[in-house]
Coordinates of C-alpha atoms in Angstrom, one line a residue:
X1 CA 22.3 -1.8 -18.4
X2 CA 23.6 -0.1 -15.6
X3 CA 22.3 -2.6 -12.8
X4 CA 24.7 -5.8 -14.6
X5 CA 27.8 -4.5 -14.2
X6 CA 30.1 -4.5 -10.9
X7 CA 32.0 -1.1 -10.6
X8 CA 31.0 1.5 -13.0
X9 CA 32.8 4.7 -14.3
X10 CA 31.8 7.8 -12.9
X11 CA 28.4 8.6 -15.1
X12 CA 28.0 12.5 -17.0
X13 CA 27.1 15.0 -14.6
X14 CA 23.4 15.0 -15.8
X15 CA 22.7 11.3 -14.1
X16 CA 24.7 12.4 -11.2
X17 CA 22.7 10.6 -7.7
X18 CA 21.0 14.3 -7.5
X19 CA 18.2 12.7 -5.7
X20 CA 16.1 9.3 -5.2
X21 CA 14.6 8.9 -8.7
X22 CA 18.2 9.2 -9.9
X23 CA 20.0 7.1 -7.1
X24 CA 21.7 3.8 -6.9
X25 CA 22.8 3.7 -10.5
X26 CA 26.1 1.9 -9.5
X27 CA 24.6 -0.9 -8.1
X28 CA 26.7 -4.2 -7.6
X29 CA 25.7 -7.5 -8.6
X30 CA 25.6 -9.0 -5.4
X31 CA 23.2 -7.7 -3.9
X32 CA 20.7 -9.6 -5.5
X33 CA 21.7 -13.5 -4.2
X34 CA 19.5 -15.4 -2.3
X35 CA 16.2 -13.7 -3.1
X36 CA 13.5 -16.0 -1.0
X37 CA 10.3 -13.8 -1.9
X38 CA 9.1 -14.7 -5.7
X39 CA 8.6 -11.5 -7.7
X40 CA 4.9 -12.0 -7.7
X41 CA 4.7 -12.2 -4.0
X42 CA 6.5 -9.0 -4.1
X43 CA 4.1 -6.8 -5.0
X44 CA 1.2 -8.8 -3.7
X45 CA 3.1 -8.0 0.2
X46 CA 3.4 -3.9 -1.4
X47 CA -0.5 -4.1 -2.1
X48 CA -1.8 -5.1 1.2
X49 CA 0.9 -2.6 2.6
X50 CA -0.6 -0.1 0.6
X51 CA -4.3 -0.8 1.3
X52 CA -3.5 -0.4 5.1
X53 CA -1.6 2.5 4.6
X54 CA -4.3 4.3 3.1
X55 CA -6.6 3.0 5.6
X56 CA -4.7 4.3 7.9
X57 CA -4.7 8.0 6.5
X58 CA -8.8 7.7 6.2
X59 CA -8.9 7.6 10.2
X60 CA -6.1 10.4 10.3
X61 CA -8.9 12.2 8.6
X62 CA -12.7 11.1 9.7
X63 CA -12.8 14.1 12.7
X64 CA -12.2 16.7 10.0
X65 CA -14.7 15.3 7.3
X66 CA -18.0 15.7 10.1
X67 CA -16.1 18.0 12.1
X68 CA -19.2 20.0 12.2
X69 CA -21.0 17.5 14.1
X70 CA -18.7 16.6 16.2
X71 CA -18.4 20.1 17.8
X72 CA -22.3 20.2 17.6
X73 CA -22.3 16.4 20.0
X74 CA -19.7 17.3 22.2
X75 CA -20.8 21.0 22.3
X76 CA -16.4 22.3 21.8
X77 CA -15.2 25.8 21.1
X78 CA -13.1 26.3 18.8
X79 CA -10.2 25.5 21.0
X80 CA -11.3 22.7 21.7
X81 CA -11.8 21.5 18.9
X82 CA -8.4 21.9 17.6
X83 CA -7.0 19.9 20.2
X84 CA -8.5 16.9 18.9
X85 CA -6.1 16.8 15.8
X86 CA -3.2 17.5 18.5
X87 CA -3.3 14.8 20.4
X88 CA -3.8 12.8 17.5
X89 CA -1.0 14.0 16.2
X90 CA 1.2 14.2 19.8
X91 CA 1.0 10.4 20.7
X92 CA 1.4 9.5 16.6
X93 CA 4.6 11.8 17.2
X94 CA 5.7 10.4 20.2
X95 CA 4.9 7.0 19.6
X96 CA 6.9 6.7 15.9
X97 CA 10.0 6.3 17.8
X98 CA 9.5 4.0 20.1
X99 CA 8.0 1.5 17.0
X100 CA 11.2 2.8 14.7
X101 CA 13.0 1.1 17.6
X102 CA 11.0 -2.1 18.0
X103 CA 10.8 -2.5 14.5
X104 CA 14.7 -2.7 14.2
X105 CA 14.9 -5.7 16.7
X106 CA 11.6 -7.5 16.8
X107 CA 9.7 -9.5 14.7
X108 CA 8.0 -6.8 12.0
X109 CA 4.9 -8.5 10.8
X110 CA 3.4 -8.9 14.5
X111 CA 3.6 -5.2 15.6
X112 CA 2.1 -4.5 12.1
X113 CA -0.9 -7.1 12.6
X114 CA -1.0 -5.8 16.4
X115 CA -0.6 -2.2 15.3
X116 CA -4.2 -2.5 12.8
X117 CA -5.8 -4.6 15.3
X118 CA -5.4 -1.9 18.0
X119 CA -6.1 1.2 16.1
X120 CA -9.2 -0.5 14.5
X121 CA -10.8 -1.7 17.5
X122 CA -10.3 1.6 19.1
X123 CA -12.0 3.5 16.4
X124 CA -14.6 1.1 16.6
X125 CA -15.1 1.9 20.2
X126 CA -15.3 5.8 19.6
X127 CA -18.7 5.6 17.8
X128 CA -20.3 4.4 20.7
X129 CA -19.0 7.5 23.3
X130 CA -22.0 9.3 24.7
X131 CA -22.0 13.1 24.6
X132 CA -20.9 13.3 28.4
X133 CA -17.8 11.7 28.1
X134 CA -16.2 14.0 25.2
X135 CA -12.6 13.3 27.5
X136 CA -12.7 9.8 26.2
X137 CA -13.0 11.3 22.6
X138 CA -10.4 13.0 22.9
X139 CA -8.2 10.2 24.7
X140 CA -9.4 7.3 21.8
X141 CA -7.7 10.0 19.1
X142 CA -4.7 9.5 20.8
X143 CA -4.8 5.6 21.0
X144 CA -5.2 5.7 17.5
X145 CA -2.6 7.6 16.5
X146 CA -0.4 5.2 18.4
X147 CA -1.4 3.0 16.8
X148 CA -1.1 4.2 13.7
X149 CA 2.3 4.8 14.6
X150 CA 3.4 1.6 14.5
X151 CA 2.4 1.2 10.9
X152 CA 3.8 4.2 9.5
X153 CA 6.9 3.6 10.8
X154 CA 7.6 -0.1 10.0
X155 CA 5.3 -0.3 6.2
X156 CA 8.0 1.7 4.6
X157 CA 11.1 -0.3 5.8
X158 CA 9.3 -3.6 4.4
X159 CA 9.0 -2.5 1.0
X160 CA 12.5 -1.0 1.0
X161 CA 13.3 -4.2 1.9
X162 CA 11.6 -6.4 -0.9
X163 CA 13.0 -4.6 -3.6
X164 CA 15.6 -3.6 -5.4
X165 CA 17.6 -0.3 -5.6
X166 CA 15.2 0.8 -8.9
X167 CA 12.3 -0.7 -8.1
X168 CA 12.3 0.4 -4.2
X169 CA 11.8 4.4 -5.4
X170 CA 8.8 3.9 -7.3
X171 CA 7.2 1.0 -5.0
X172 CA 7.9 3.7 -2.1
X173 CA 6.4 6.5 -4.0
X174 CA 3.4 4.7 -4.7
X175 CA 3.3 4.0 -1.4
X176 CA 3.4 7.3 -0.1
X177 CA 0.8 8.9 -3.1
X178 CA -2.2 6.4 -0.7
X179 CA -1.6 9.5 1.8
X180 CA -3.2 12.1 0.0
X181 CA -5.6 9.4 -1.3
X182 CA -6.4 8.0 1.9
X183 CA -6.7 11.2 3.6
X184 CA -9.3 12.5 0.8
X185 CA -11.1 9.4 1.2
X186 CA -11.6 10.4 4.8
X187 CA -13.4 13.3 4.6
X188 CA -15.5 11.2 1.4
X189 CA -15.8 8.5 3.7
X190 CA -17.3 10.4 7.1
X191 CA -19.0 12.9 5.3
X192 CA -20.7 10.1 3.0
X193 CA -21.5 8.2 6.1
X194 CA -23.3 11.0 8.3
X195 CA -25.5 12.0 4.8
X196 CA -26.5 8.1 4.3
X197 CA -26.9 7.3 7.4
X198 CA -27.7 10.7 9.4
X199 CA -25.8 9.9 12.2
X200 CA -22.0 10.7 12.5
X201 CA -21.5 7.9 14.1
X202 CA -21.6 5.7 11.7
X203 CA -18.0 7.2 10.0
X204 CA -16.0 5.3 12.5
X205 CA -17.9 1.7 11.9
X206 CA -16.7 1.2 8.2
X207 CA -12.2 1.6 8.4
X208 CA -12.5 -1.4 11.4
X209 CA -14.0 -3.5 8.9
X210 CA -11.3 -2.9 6.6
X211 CA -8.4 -3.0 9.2
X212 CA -10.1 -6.6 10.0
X213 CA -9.5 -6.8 5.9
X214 CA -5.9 -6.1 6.0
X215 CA -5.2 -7.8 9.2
X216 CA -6.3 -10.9 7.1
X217 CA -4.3 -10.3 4.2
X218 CA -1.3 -9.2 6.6
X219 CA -1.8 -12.7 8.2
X220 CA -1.9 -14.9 4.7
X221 CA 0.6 -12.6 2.6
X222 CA 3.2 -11.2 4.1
X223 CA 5.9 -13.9 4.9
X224 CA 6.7 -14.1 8.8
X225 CA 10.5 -12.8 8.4
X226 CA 11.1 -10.5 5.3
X227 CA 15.1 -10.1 4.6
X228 CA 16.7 -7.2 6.0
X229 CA 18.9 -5.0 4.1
X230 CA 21.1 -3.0 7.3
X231 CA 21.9 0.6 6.2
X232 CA 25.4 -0.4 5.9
X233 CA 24.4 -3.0 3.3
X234 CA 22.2 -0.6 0.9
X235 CA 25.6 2.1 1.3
X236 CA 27.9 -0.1 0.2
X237 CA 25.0 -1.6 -2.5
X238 CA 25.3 1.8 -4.7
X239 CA 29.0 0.9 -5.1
X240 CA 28.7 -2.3 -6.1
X241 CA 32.2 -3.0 -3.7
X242 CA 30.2 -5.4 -0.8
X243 CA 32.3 -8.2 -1.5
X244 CA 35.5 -5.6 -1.5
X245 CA 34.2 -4.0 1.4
X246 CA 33.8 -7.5 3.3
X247 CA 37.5 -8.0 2.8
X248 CA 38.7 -5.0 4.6
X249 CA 37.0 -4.5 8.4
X250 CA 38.4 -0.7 8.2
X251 CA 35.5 -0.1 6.4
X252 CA 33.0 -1.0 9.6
X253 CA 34.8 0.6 12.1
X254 CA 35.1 3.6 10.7
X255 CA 31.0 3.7 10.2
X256 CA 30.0 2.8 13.5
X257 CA 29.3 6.5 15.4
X258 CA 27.3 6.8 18.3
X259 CA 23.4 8.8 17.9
X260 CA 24.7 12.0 19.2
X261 CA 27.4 12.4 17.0
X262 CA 25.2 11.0 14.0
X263 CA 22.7 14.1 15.5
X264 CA 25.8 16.5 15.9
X265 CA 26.6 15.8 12.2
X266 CA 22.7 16.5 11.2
X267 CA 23.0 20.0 13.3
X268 CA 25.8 20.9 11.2
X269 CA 24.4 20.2 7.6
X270 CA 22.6 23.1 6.8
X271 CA 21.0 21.6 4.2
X272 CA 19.2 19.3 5.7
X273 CA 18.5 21.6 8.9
X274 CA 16.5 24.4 6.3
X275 CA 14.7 21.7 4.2
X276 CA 13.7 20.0 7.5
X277 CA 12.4 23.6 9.0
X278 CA 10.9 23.8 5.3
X279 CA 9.1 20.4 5.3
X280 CA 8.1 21.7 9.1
X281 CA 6.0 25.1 7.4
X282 CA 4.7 22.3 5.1
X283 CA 3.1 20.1 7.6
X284 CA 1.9 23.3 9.8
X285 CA 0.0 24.5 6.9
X286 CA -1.7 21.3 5.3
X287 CA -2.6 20.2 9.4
X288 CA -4.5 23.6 9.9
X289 CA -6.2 23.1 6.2
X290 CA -7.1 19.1 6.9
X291 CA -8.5 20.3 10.0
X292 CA -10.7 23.5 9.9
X293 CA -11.0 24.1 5.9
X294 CA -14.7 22.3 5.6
X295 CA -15.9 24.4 9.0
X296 CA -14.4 27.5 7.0
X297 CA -16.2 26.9 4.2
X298 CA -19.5 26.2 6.1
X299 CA -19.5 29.5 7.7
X300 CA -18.7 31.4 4.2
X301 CA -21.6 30.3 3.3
X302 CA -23.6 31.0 6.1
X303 CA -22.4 34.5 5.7
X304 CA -23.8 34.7 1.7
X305 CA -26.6 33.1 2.5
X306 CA -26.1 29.9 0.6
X307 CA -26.8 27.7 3.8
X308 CA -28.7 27.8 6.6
X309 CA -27.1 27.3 10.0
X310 CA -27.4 23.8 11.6
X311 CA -28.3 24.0 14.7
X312 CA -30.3 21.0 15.5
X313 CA -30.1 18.6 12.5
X314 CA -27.1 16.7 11.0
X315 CA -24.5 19.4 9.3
X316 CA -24.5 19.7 5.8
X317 CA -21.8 17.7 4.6
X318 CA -21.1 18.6 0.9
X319 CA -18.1 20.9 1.5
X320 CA -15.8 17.8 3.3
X321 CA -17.1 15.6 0.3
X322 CA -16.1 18.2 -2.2
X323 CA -12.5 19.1 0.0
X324 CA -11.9 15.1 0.4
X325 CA -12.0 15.2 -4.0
X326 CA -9.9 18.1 -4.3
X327 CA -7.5 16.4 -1.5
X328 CA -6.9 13.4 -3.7
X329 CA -6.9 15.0 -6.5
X330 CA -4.2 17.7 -5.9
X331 CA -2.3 15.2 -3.8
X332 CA -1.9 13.0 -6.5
X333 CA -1.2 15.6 -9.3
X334 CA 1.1 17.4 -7.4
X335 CA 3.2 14.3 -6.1
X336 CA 3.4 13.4 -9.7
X337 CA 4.3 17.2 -11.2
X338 CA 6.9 17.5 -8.1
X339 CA 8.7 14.3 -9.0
X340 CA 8.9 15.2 -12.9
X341 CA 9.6 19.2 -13.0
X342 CA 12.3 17.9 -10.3
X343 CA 13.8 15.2 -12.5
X344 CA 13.9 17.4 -15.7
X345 CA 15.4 20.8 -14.1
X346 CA 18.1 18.9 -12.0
X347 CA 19.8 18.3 -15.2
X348 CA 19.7 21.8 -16.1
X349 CA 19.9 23.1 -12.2
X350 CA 22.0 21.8 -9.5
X351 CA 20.0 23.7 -7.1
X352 CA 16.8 22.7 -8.9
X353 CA 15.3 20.8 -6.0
X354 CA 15.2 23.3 -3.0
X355 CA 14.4 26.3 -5.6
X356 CA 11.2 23.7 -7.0
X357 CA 10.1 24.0 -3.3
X358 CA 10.5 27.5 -2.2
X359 CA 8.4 28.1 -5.7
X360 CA 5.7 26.1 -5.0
X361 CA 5.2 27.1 -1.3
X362 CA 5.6 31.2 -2.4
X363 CA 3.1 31.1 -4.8
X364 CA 0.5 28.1 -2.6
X365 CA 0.7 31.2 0.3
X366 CA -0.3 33.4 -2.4
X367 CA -3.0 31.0 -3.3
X368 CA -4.6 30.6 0.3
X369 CA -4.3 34.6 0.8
X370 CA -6.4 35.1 -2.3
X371 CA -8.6 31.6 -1.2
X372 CA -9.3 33.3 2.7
X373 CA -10.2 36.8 0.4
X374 CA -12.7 35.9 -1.4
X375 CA -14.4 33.6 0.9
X376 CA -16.9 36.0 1.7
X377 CA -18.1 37.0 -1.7
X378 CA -17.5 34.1 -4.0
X379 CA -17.4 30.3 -2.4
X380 CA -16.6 28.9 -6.0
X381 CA -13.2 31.2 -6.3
X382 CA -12.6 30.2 -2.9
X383 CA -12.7 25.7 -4.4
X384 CA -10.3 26.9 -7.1
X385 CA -8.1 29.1 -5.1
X386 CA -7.6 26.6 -2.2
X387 CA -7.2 23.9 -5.0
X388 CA -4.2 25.6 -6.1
X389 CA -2.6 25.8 -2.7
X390 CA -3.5 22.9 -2.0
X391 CA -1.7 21.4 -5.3
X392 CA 1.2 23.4 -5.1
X393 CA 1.9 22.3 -1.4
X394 CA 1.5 18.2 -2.6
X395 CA 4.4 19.2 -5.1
X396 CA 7.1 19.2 -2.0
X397 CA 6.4 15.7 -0.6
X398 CA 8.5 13.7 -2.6
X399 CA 11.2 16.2 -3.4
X400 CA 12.1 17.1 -0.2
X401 CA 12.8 13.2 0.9
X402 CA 14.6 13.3 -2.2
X403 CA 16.8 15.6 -0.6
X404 CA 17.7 14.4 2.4
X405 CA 18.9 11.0 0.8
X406 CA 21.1 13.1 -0.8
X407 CA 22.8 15.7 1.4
X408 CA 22.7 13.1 4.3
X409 CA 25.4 9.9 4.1
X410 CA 23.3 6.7 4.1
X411 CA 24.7 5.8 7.9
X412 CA 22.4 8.6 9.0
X413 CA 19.4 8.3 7.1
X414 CA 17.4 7.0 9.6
X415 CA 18.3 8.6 11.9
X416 CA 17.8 12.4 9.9
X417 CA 14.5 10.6 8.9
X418 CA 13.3 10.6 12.5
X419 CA 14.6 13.5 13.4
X420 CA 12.6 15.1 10.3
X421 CA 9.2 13.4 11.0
X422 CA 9.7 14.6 14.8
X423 CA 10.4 18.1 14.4
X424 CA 8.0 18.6 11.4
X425 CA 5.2 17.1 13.6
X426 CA 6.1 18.6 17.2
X427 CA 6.7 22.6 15.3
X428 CA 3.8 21.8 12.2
X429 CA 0.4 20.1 12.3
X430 CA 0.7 18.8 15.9
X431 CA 0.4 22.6 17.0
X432 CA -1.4 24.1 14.2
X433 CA -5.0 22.7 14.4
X434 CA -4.9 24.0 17.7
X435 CA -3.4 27.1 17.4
X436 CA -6.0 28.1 14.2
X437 CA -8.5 27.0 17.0
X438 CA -7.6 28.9 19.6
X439 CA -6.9 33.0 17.8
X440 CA -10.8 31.7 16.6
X441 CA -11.9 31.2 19.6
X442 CA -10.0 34.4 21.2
X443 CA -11.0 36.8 18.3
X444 CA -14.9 35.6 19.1
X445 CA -14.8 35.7 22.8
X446 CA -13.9 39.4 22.3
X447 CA -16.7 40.4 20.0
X448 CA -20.8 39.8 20.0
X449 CA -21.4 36.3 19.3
X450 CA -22.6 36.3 15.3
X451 CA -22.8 34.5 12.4
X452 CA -20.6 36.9 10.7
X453 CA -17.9 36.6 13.7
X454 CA -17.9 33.5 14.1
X455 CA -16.6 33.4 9.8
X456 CA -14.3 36.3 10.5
X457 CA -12.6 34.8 13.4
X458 CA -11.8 31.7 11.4
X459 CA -10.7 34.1 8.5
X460 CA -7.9 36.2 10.4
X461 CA -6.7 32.9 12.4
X462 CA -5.9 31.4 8.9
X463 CA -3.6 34.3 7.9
X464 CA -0.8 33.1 10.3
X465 CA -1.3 29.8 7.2
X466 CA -0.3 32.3 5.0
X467 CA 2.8 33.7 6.8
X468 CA 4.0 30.5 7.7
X469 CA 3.8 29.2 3.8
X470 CA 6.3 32.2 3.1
X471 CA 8.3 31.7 5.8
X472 CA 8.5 27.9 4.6
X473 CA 9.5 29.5 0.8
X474 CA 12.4 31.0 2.8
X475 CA 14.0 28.2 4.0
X476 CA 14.1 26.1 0.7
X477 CA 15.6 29.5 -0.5
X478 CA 18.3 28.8 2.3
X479 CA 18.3 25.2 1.6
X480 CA 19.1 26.0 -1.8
X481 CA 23.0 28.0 -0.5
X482 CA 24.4 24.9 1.0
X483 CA 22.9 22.4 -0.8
X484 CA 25.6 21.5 -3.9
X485 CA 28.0 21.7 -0.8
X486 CA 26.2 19.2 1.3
X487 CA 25.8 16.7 -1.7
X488 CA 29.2 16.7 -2.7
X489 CA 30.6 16.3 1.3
X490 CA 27.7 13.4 1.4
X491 CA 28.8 11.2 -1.7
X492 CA 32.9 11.6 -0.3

């Protein structure tokens, strides 16, 4: 009812825009003329976005699934090892901005279809690297997370594009729940692969053929020029007043600021400064897990006595297949329980959101402190345990964008939505692979080389996961100070 009427009356404070699932109420009716996309088309173009986007999080996540085997090939420490995920992760970082950028000006569709075509083909070409040239490993990671850069950043802006104000949060959601999803499929995938097939290799020959898939689809579906909604346009949307706003230019000038003063304004909402540095513990914590949980595992058992070591034939792969399960499982379950405890508390809460996420991130830190504990003596406690951490810390995804689209003024969004994906990647899971890694590789340098070391090491270099969860707690807890303030200065 809400959607067919021009300017509405302020709504009860309960349906207040407290967040994305409750936004764009007021909508105008003219935003909807000259649709050129049929409704059926609509979602067919969401679907093949989809699909690609969770292709693209399987080959975030094929190096963890037989990481194993990969160290065995290449014969990497630790450190080493680490660094794979890193500079994945560095060029994906570094790279996002540069296609945010393109992406505004240039024709969409062909740095997509150049963007699958690129990352495809290189991970393609990594299954055939012999074992003396581990450097061009490493530097074919990095191609393809710039290449996955260029989806990740442009995919989102083409479905918030296609639809409308009510239907854009849930396509988006179910756009983002293929992360998770793709990302558990990974592991599945390359751990599946290596068993079938015994050779490692073969994990990197099966997401080309489906990136050749989407490319196809890309190609036939998805119209050359999709219609552009500018910021300004979706702003002055929620207010149903674009034909008022048309009719006085004030209301232009006065938007237009340059990026540093758009970044000075960020700096100064506290808000969105804590949630980012929140959202930042977040993505240190689950890039450390992705990475290194399944080599964790492997070495608990080693230490029981439930596996034997492999030191010449392919690596048992169970414990990826079995991480990859609980990765799409808690992923979806938690994205899900995030959205809902978040949409029934706010009416009860102001502060509901960031005090959801500190919650959930206390009580996942408690989780993996109890997981990394009982590792030794029971492997099945230590499924469940990380399971739960793993849950709690898939309940922040979608409430903490649903934060910053409402503590920051639409102007800025993009621009606090790069900022966020920069500093969460550059302080979180670029480092943290790495960092795990490396006090592993320290601790067992400075003791006898063992079986029992080598599961230790790993064990005390996962505790700084733990820290960093409570530290993340923390700053939703500060989030949660500013955060009716920073709503209330957004919506003037």
């Amino acid at each position: 009812a809400h959607e067919n009427t021009g300017l509405q009356s302020q709504p009860p404070p309960e349906e207040q825009n407290y967040g994305a699932t409750a936004a764009h109420v007021r909508q105008g009716p003219f935003v909807s003329v000259s649709r050129k996309v049929p409704a059926k088309r609509e979602y067919l173009i969401a679907a093949v976005l989809c699909y690609a986007n969770l292709i693209n999080f399987m080959d975030w996540f094929i190096v963890p699934g037989i990481l194993l085997d990969i160290q065995k090939y290449f014969k990497l420490s630790d450190g080493d090892t680490g660094l794979l995920q890193t500079v994945f992760i560095l060029c994906y970082m570094l790279a996002a901005p540069i296609f945010g950028y393109l992406g505004d000006r240039y024709n969409r569709k062909i740095i997509l279809g150049a963007g699958i075509f690129f990352w495809s083909g290189v991970t393609l070409g990594s299954s055939f690297i012999s074992e003396l040239y581990y450097w061009i490993f490493f530097l074919s990671r990095g191609l393809v997370g710039i290449g996955t850069a260029s989806y990740s950043t442009i995919a989102p802006t083409i479905i918030a594009d296609l639809f409308e104000e009510g239907k854009r949060t849930t396509m988006l959601s179910i756009f983002y729940i293929f992360i998770p999803v793709g990302s558990g499929l990974g592991y599945v995938l390359a751990a599946g692969m290596a068993d079938v097939t015994g050779d490692w290799h073969w994990a990197f020959r099966i997401t080309p053929c489906m990136g050749g898939l989407a490319l196809v689809l890309l190609i036939l579906l998805v119209p050359h020029r999709t219609q552009r909604r500018t910021a300004a346009h979706r702003a002055l949307s929620i207010s149903g007043t674009i034909r008022v706003a048309a009719e006085k230019p004030g209301v232009h000038r006065t938007a237009k600021t340059t990026w540093c003063q758009d970044v000075i304004s960020l700096a100064k909402n506290w808000s969105f400064v804590w949630s980012s540095l929140g959202l930042t513990a977040m993505a240190f914590v689950t890039g450390a897990l992705g990475m290194w949980v399944p080599v964790f595992l492997y070495r608990a058992q080693i230490v029981q006595g439930i596996v034997s070591p492999c030191l010449h034939e392919s690596c048992d792969s169970s414990n990826s297949l079995i991480f990859g399960g609980i990765t799409i499982g808690t992923g979806i379950l938690g994205v899900i329980a995030g959205a809902e405890a978040a949409r029934r508390l706010r009416k009860i809460n102001n502060k509901a959101d960031p005090l959801i996420c500190a919650t959930s991130m206390f009580v996942s830190a408690l989780c993996l402190y109890i997981a990394l504990m009982v590792a030794q003596t029971n492997i099945l406690s230590t499924f469940i345990f990380i399971s739960f951490g793993e849950l709690f810390l898939s309940v922040n995804w979608a409430v903490v964008t649903d934060i910053l689209l409402y503590v920051v003024t639409p102007r800025r969004q993009s621009t606090a939505i790069a900022l966020q994906i920069l500093v969460s990647h550059l302080l979180g899971d670029a480092g943290s692979p790495y960092l795990i890694g490396a006090i592993s590789h320290a601790i067992q340098d400075k003791n006898a080389h063992s079986f029992q070391w080598s599961f230790w090491s790993m064990q005390y270099s996962f505790i700084v996961c733990a820290f960093v969860g409570v530290c993340g707690g923390g700053f939703f807890l500060l989030t949660s100070f500013y955060i009716e303030e920073d709503r209330k200065e957004a919506e003037r």
